[in-house]
Every structure is written in C-alpha cells, then in structure tokens.
CSV table of N, CA and C in Angstrom, one decimal:
chain,number,residue,atom,x,y,z
R,1,GLY,N,61.9,-169.7,82.5
R,1,GLY,CA,62.0,-170.2,81.1
R,1,GLY,C,62.0,-171.6,81.1
R,2,PRO,N,62.0,-172.1,79.9
R,2,PRO,CA,62.1,-173.6,79.7
R,2,PRO,C,63.4,-174.2,80.4
R,3,LEU,N,63.4,-175.4,80.8
R,3,LEU,CA,64.6,-175.9,81.6
R,3,LEU,C,65.7,-176.0,80.5
R,4,ARG,N,65.5,-176.4,79.3
R,4,ARG,CA,66.6,-176.6,78.3
R,4,ARG,C,66.9,-175.3,77.5
R,5,SER,N,66.5,-174.0,77.9
R,5,SER,CA,66.6,-172.8,77.4
R,5,SER,C,68.1,-172.3,77.2
R,6,ARG,N,68.4,-171.9,76.1
R,6,ARG,CA,69.9,-171.3,76.0
R,6,ARG,C,70.0,-170.0,76.7
R,7,THR,N,68.7,-169.3,77.0
R,7,THR,CA,68.9,-168.1,77.7
R,7,THR,C,69.3,-168.3,79.1
R,8,ASP,N,70.1,-167.4,79.8
R,8,ASP,CA,70.6,-167.6,81.1
R,8,ASP,C,69.8,-166.5,81.9
R,9,PHE,N,69.1,-167.0,83.0
R,9,PHE,CA,68.2,-166.1,83.7
R,9,PHE,C,69.1,-165.7,85.1
R,10,VAL,N,69.3,-164.4,85.3
R,10,VAL,CA,70.1,-164.0,86.4
R,10,VAL,C,69.4,-162.8,87.2
R,11,LEU,N,70.0,-162.5,88.3
R,11,LEU,CA,69.8,-161.5,89.2
R,11,LEU,C,68.3,-161.4,89.6
R,12,PRO,N,67.6,-162.4,90.0
R,12,PRO,CA,66.2,-162.3,90.3
R,12,PRO,C,65.9,-161.5,91.6
R,13,ASP,N,64.7,-160.9,91.7
R,13,ASP,CA,64.3,-160.2,92.8
R,13,ASP,C,62.7,-160.5,92.8
R,14,LEU,N,62.5,-161.2,94.0
R,14,LEU,CA,61.0,-161.7,94.2
R,14,LEU,C,60.3,-160.9,95.4
R,15,ALA,N,59.0,-160.4,95.1
R,15,ALA,CA,58.3,-159.7,96.1
R,15,ALA,C,57.0,-160.5,96.3
R,16,VAL,N,56.6,-160.5,97.6
R,16,VAL,CA,55.3,-161.1,98.0
R,16,VAL,C,54.4,-160.0,98.3
R,17,ASP,N,53.1,-159.8,97.9
R,17,ASP,CA,52.2,-158.8,98.3
R,17,ASP,C,51.8,-159.3,99.9
R,18,PRO,N,52.1,-158.3,100.8
R,18,PRO,CA,51.8,-158.7,102.3
R,18,PRO,C,50.3,-158.7,102.6
R,19,ALA,N,49.5,-158.2,101.6
R,19,ALA,CA,48.0,-158.2,101.7
R,19,ALA,C,47.3,-159.5,101.2
R,20,SER,N,48.2,-160.5,100.6
R,20,SER,CA,47.8,-161.7,100.1
R,20,SER,C,48.4,-162.8,100.8
R,21,ARG,N,47.9,-164.1,100.7
R,21,ARG,CA,48.5,-165.3,101.2
R,21,ARG,C,47.9,-166.6,100.7
R,22,GLY,N,48.8,-167.6,100.9
R,22,GLY,CA,48.4,-169.0,100.5
R,22,GLY,C,48.3,-169.1,99.0
R,23,ALA,N,47.4,-169.9,98.4
R,23,ALA,CA,47.2,-170.2,97.2
R,23,ALA,C,46.9,-168.9,96.4
R,24,ARG,N,46.6,-167.9,96.9
R,24,ARG,CA,46.1,-166.7,96.3
R,24,ARG,C,47.1,-165.5,96.4
R,25,ALA,N,48.2,-165.9,97.0
R,25,ALA,CA,49.4,-164.9,97.2
R,25,ALA,C,49.8,-164.2,95.9
R,26,ARG,N,49.9,-163.0,95.8
R,26,ARG,CA,50.3,-162.3,94.8
R,26,ARG,C,52.0,-162.1,94.9
R,27,LEU,N,52.6,-162.5,93.7
R,27,LEU,CA,54.0,-162.5,93.7
R,27,LEU,C,54.3,-161.6,92.5
R,28,ALA,N,55.6,-161.1,92.6
R,28,ALA,CA,56.2,-160.3,91.4
R,28,ALA,C,57.7,-160.6,91.4
R,29,LEU,N,58.2,-160.8,90.2
R,29,LEU,CA,59.5,-161.3,90.0
R,29,LEU,C,60.2,-160.4,88.9
R,30,THR,N,61.2,-159.6,89.2
R,30,THR,CA,62.0,-159.0,88.2
R,30,THR,C,63.3,-159.7,88.0
R,31,TYR,N,63.7,-159.9,86.7
R,31,TYR,CA,64.9,-160.6,86.5
R,31,TYR,C,65.6,-160.2,85.3
R,32,TYR,N,66.8,-160.5,85.0
R,32,TYR,CA,67.6,-160.2,83.8
R,32,TYR,C,67.6,-161.5,83.0
R,33,ALA,N,67.7,-161.3,81.7
R,33,ALA,CA,68.0,-162.6,80.9
R,33,ALA,C,69.2,-162.3,79.9
R,34,VAL,N,70.1,-163.1,79.9
R,34,VAL,CA,71.3,-162.9,78.9
R,34,VAL,C,71.0,-163.9,77.7
R,35,SER,N,71.2,-163.3,76.4
R,35,SER,CA,70.6,-164.0,75.2
R,35,SER,C,71.2,-165.4,75.2
R,36,SER,N,72.4,-165.8,75.8
R,36,SER,CA,72.8,-167.3,75.6
R,36,SER,C,73.9,-167.4,76.8
R,37,ALA,N,73.9,-168.4,77.4
R,37,ALA,CA,74.9,-168.6,78.4
R,37,ALA,C,76.2,-168.8,77.8
R,38,ASN,N,76.4,-169.1,76.5
R,38,ASN,CA,77.6,-169.3,75.7
R,38,ASN,C,78.0,-168.0,75.0
R,39,CYS,N,77.4,-166.9,75.1
R,39,CYS,CA,77.6,-165.7,74.2
R,39,CYS,C,79.0,-165.1,74.7
R,40,THR,N,79.5,-164.1,73.9
R,40,THR,CA,80.7,-163.5,74.4
R,40,THR,C,80.3,-162.0,74.6
R,41,GLU,N,81.2,-161.2,75.3
R,41,GLU,CA,81.0,-159.8,75.6
R,41,GLU,C,80.4,-159.0,74.3
R,42,ALA,N,80.9,-159.4,73.1
R,42,ALA,CA,80.6,-158.7,71.9
R,42,ALA,C,79.2,-159.2,71.3
R,43,THR,N,78.8,-160.4,71.7
R,43,THR,CA,77.5,-161.0,71.2
R,43,THR,C,76.4,-161.1,72.0
R,44,CYS,N,76.5,-160.9,73.4
R,44,CYS,CA,75.6,-161.0,74.3
R,44,CYS,C,74.5,-159.9,74.3
R,45,LEU,N,73.2,-160.2,74.6
R,45,LEU,CA,72.3,-159.2,74.7
R,45,LEU,C,71.6,-159.5,76.0
R,46,LEU,N,71.2,-158.4,76.7
R,46,LEU,CA,70.6,-158.4,78.0
R,46,LEU,C,69.3,-157.7,78.1
R,47,ASP,N,68.3,-158.3,78.7
R,47,ASP,CA,67.0,-157.8,78.9
R,47,ASP,C,66.5,-157.9,80.3
R,48,VAL,N,65.6,-157.0,80.8
R,48,VAL,CA,65.1,-157.0,82.1
R,48,VAL,C,63.6,-157.4,81.9
R,49,TYR,N,63.1,-158.3,82.8
R,49,TYR,CA,61.7,-158.6,82.7
R,49,TYR,C,61.0,-158.5,84.0
R,50,LEU,N,59.7,-158.4,83.9
R,50,LEU,CA,58.9,-158.6,85.1
R,50,LEU,C,57.8,-159.4,84.8
R,51,VAL,N,57.5,-160.4,85.8
R,51,VAL,CA,56.3,-161.3,85.7
R,51,VAL,C,55.6,-161.2,87.0
R,52,THR,N,54.3,-161.6,87.0
R,52,THR,CA,53.5,-161.7,88.3
R,52,THR,C,52.7,-162.8,88.2
R,53,SER,N,52.3,-163.2,89.6
R,53,SER,CA,51.4,-164.4,89.8
R,53,SER,C,50.4,-163.9,90.7
R,54,ARG,N,49.1,-164.4,90.5
R,54,ARG,CA,48.1,-164.2,91.6
R,54,ARG,C,47.7,-165.5,92.2
R,55,THR,N,48.5,-166.6,91.9
R,55,THR,CA,48.2,-168.0,92.3
R,55,THR,C,49.4,-168.6,93.3
R,56,GLY,N,50.0,-167.7,93.9
R,56,GLY,CA,51.1,-168.2,94.8
R,56,GLY,C,52.3,-168.9,93.9
R,57,GLY,N,52.5,-168.5,92.6
R,57,GLY,CA,53.4,-169.1,91.8
R,57,GLY,C,53.0,-170.1,91.0
R,58,ALA,N,51.9,-170.8,91.0
R,58,ALA,CA,51.4,-171.9,90.4
R,58,ALA,C,51.3,-171.5,88.8
R,59,ARG,N,50.9,-170.2,88.5
R,59,ARG,CA,50.9,-169.8,87.2
R,59,ARG,C,51.4,-168.3,87.2
R,60,TRP,N,52.1,-168.0,86.1
R,60,TRP,CA,52.6,-166.6,86.0
R,60,TRP,C,52.3,-165.9,84.7
R,61,THR,N,52.2,-164.6,84.7
R,61,THR,CA,52.0,-163.9,83.5
R,61,THR,C,53.1,-164.1,82.4
R,62,ARG,N,52.8,-163.7,81.1
R,62,ARG,CA,53.7,-163.7,80.3
R,62,ARG,C,54.9,-162.6,80.7
R,63,PRO,N,56.2,-162.8,80.5
R,63,PRO,CA,57.1,-161.9,80.8
R,63,PRO,C,57.0,-160.5,80.0
R,64,ARG,N,57.1,-159.6,80.8
R,64,ARG,CA,57.0,-158.2,80.1
R,64,ARG,C,58.4,-157.5,80.1
R,65,ARG,N,58.9,-157.4,79.0
R,65,ARG,CA,60.3,-156.7,78.9
R,65,ARG,C,60.2,-155.3,79.3
R,66,LEU,N,61.0,-154.8,80.3
R,66,LEU,CA,61.0,-153.5,80.7
R,66,LEU,C,61.8,-152.5,80.0
R,67,ASN,N,62.9,-153.1,79.4
R,67,ASN,CA,63.9,-152.1,78.5
R,67,ASN,C,63.4,-152.0,77.2
R,68,PRO,N,63.3,-150.7,76.7
R,68,PRO,CA,62.7,-150.5,75.4
R,68,PRO,C,63.8,-151.1,74.2
R,69,GLN,N,65.0,-151.2,74.5
R,69,GLN,CA,65.8,-151.6,73.6
R,69,GLN,C,66.9,-152.7,74.1
R,70,ARG,N,67.0,-153.8,73.5
R,70,ARG,CA,68.0,-154.8,74.0
R,70,ARG,C,69.2,-154.3,74.3
R,71,MET,N,69.8,-154.6,75.5
R,71,MET,CA,71.2,-154.0,75.9
R,71,MET,C,72.3,-154.9,75.5
R,72,ARG,N,73.4,-154.2,75.0
R,72,ARG,CA,74.6,-154.9,74.7
R,72,ARG,C,75.4,-154.9,75.9
R,73,LEU,N,76.2,-155.9,76.2
R,73,LEU,CA,77.2,-155.8,77.3
R,73,LEU,C,78.0,-154.7,77.3
R,74,THR,N,78.7,-154.3,76.0
R,74,THR,CA,79.5,-153.4,76.0
R,74,THR,C,79.1,-152.0,76.3
R,75,TRP,N,77.7,-151.9,76.6
R,75,TRP,CA,77.1,-150.6,77.0
R,75,TRP,C,77.1,-150.5,78.6
R,76,LEU,N,77.5,-151.6,79.4
R,76,LEU,CA,77.5,-151.6,80.7
R,76,LEU,C,78.8,-151.2,81.3
R,77,ALA,N,78.8,-150.7,82.4
R,77,ALA,CA,80.1,-150.1,83.1
R,77,ALA,C,81.0,-151.3,83.4
R,78,GLN,N,82.2,-151.2,83.1
R,78,GLN,CA,83.2,-152.2,83.4
R,78,GLN,C,83.7,-152.1,84.9
R,79,THR,N,83.7,-153.2,85.6
R,79,THR,CA,84.1,-153.2,87.0
R,79,THR,C,85.3,-154.2,87.1
R,80,SER,N,85.9,-154.3,88.3
R,80,SER,CA,87.0,-155.3,88.5
R,80,SER,C,86.5,-156.7,88.3
R,81,SER,N,85.1,-156.9,88.4
R,81,SER,CA,84.5,-158.2,88.2
R,81,SER,C,83.8,-158.4,86.9
R,82,GLY,N,84.0,-157.4,85.9
R,82,GLY,CA,83.5,-157.5,84.6
R,82,GLY,C,82.4,-156.5,84.5
R,83,ARG,N,81.7,-156.7,83.3
R,83,ARG,CA,80.7,-155.6,83.2
R,83,ARG,C,79.4,-156.0,84.0
R,84,MET,N,78.8,-155.0,84.5
R,84,MET,CA,77.7,-155.1,85.5
R,84,MET,C,76.4,-154.2,85.4
R,85,VAL,N,75.4,-154.6,85.6
R,85,VAL,CA,74.3,-153.7,85.9
R,85,VAL,C,74.2,-153.4,87.4
R,86,GLY,N,75.0,-154.1,88.1
R,86,GLY,CA,74.9,-154.0,89.6
R,86,GLY,C,73.8,-154.8,90.3
R,87,ASP,N,73.8,-154.7,91.4
R,87,ASP,CA,72.7,-155.5,92.1
R,87,ASP,C,71.5,-154.5,92.7
R,88,TYR,N,71.3,-153.5,91.8
R,88,TYR,CA,70.3,-152.4,92.2
R,88,TYR,C,68.9,-152.8,91.6
R,89,THR,N,68.5,-154.0,92.0
R,89,THR,CA,67.1,-154.4,91.6
R,89,THR,C,66.3,-154.5,92.9
R,90,GLY,N,65.1,-154.1,92.7
R,90,GLY,CA,64.1,-154.1,93.8
R,90,GLY,C,62.7,-154.4,93.2
R,91,THR,N,61.9,-155.1,93.8
R,91,THR,CA,60.5,-155.3,93.3
R,91,THR,C,59.6,-155.3,94.6
R,92,VAL,N,58.7,-154.4,94.6
R,92,VAL,CA,57.8,-154.1,95.9
R,92,VAL,C,56.3,-154.0,95.4
R,93,PHE,N,55.5,-154.3,96.2
R,93,PHE,CA,53.9,-154.1,96.1
R,93,PHE,C,53.7,-152.7,96.9
R,94,SER,N,52.8,-152.0,96.3
R,94,SER,CA,52.4,-150.7,97.0
R,94,SER,C,51.0,-150.6,96.7
R,95,GLY,N,50.1,-150.9,97.6
R,95,GLY,CA,48.6,-150.9,97.4
R,95,GLY,C,48.3,-151.8,96.3
R,96,ARG,N,47.7,-151.4,95.1
R,96,ARG,CA,47.3,-152.2,94.1
R,96,ARG,C,48.3,-152.2,93.0
R,97,ARG,N,49.5,-151.8,93.3
R,97,ARG,CA,50.6,-151.7,92.1
R,97,ARG,C,51.7,-152.6,92.6
R,98,VAL,N,52.4,-152.8,91.5
R,98,VAL,CA,53.7,-153.6,91.8
R,98,VAL,C,54.8,-152.6,91.1
R,99,VAL,N,55.9,-152.4,91.7
R,99,VAL,CA,57.0,-151.6,91.3
R,99,VAL,C,58.3,-152.3,91.1
R,100,SER,N,58.8,-152.3,90.0
R,100,SER,CA,60.1,-152.9,89.7
R,100,SER,C,61.1,-151.8,89.5
R,101,VAL,N,62.3,-151.8,90.3
R,101,VAL,CA,63.4,-150.8,90.2
R,101,VAL,C,64.5,-151.6,89.7
R,102,HIS,N,65.2,-151.1,88.5
R,102,HIS,CA,66.1,-151.9,88.0
R,102,HIS,C,67.0,-151.0,87.1
R,103,VAL,N,68.1,-151.6,86.6
R,103,VAL,CA,69.0,-150.7,85.7
R,103,VAL,C,69.0,-151.0,84.2
R,104,GLN,N,69.0,-150.0,83.4
R,104,GLN,CA,68.9,-150.1,82.0
R,104,GLN,C,70.2,-149.4,81.4
R,105,ALA,N,70.6,-149.9,80.3
R,105,ALA,CA,71.8,-149.3,79.7
R,105,ALA,C,71.3,-149.0,78.3
R,106,ARG,N,71.7,-147.8,77.8
R,106,ARG,CA,71.5,-147.5,76.4
R,106,ARG,C,72.8,-147.3,75.8
R,107,PRO,N,73.0,-147.1,74.4
R,107,PRO,CA,74.3,-146.8,73.7
R,107,PRO,C,75.0,-145.8,74.4
R,108,PRO,N,76.4,-145.9,74.6
R,108,PRO,CA,77.2,-144.9,75.2
R,108,PRO,C,77.1,-143.7,74.4
R,109,GLN,N,77.2,-142.4,74.9
R,109,GLN,CA,77.2,-141.0,74.3
R,109,GLN,C,78.6,-140.6,74.3
R,110,GLY,N,79.3,-140.9,73.1
R,110,GLY,CA,80.7,-140.6,73.0
R,110,GLY,C,81.6,-141.5,73.8
R,111,ASP,N,82.3,-141.1,74.9
R,111,ASP,CA,83.1,-141.9,75.8
R,111,ASP,C,82.4,-142.1,77.1
R,112,ARG,N,81.1,-141.7,77.3
R,112,ARG,CA,80.4,-141.8,78.4
R,112,ARG,C,79.3,-142.8,78.4
R,113,PHE,N,79.3,-143.6,79.5
R,113,PHE,CA,78.2,-144.6,79.6
R,113,PHE,C,76.9,-144.0,79.8
R,114,ASN,N,75.8,-144.7,79.3
R,114,ASN,CA,74.4,-144.2,79.4
R,114,ASN,C,73.6,-145.3,80.2
R,115,GLU,N,74.0,-145.3,81.4
R,115,GLU,CA,73.2,-146.4,82.4
R,115,GLU,C,72.7,-145.7,83.5
R,116,ALA,N,71.4,-146.1,83.7
R,116,ALA,CA,70.6,-145.5,84.8
R,116,ALA,C,69.8,-146.5,85.5
R,117,THR,N,69.1,-146.1,86.7
R,117,THR,CA,68.2,-146.9,87.5
R,117,THR,C,66.8,-146.3,87.1
R,118,TYR,N,65.9,-147.2,86.8
R,118,TYR,CA,64.5,-147.0,86.4
R,118,TYR,C,63.5,-147.7,87.2
R,119,ALA,N,62.3,-147.1,87.4
R,119,ALA,CA,61.2,-147.7,88.1
R,119,ALA,C,60.1,-147.9,87.2
R,120,PHE,N,59.5,-149.2,87.2
R,120,PHE,CA,58.3,-149.5,86.3
R,120,PHE,C,57.2,-149.8,87.3
R,121,SER,N,56.1,-149.3,87.0
R,121,SER,CA,55.0,-149.3,87.9
R,121,SER,C,53.9,-150.1,87.1
R,122,LEU,N,53.2,-151.2,87.7
R,122,LEU,CA,52.2,-151.7,86.9
R,122,LEU,C,50.8,-152.0,87.9
R,123,ASN,N,49.7,-151.6,87.3
R,123,ASN,CA,48.5,-151.9,88.1
R,123,ASN,C,48.3,-153.3,88.1
R,124,LEU,N,47.8,-153.8,89.2
R,124,LEU,CA,47.4,-155.2,89.4
R,124,LEU,C,46.1,-155.3,89.1
R,125,PRO,N,45.7,-156.4,88.4
R,125,PRO,CA,44.2,-156.7,88.1
R,125,PRO,C,43.4,-157.0,89.4
C-alpha cells in the first residue's frame, strides 16, 4: 500500500515459485489489512488479500480480496494476547497455480465463533 496509508498491513506470507528466477521470478503474497492503525476493537475491519508478481517484485497485480465480507475484530476468537486470526497463513506455488491458505471470520452464530481456515487457488497467467 501507499507509504502514508492509514491502513495497517500485517501477517504477510511470501512465496517464490521454485520454477522461476531473477527478474522473471514469480512471487505471491498473502497479507491481512486492518482498516486503520488507530481503530478500536469496535471499529476495526479486517481483510485478507493476495497479490502476485511475474517480475521478481518490480510490479504487482491489484490486490484480490479473499474474504467475501469484511471481518469485524469482534468476530475473531479472543486469546490471552487479544483477538487473533492466528498465524495460520501459507502461500505456495503448485504447478501453474498459487494457493493461499488463510483464516476468515464470519458473524458469530449465537455464542459460537464462526472462524475457519480457507484455501484460495488462482491460475497463473
């Protein structure tokens, strides 16, 4: 994101396609974005994104939001360190695909959290 962005980018996971190299290296980055570094638990929104590069990181695709609905922090499980999606993020290349494994939360169902690990697969051009 822009250097002076109010968005806070966190929990990045970077993958390099082992079949590529140098200026033509394929990269994939999964990351979370918090709506503002100054938000509160009640106002923060969380999204997970995937971007890719075919130029060794010189240029990146537009971010692709992977969660269908913006997540509220209050939807996330409470831990002794605060609310968390955990560190269950992984980005890998598999043949001509990139796969992003990440956590998404949806509105709680009654008094039960609705948080799970998902995998998103994208064909590479």
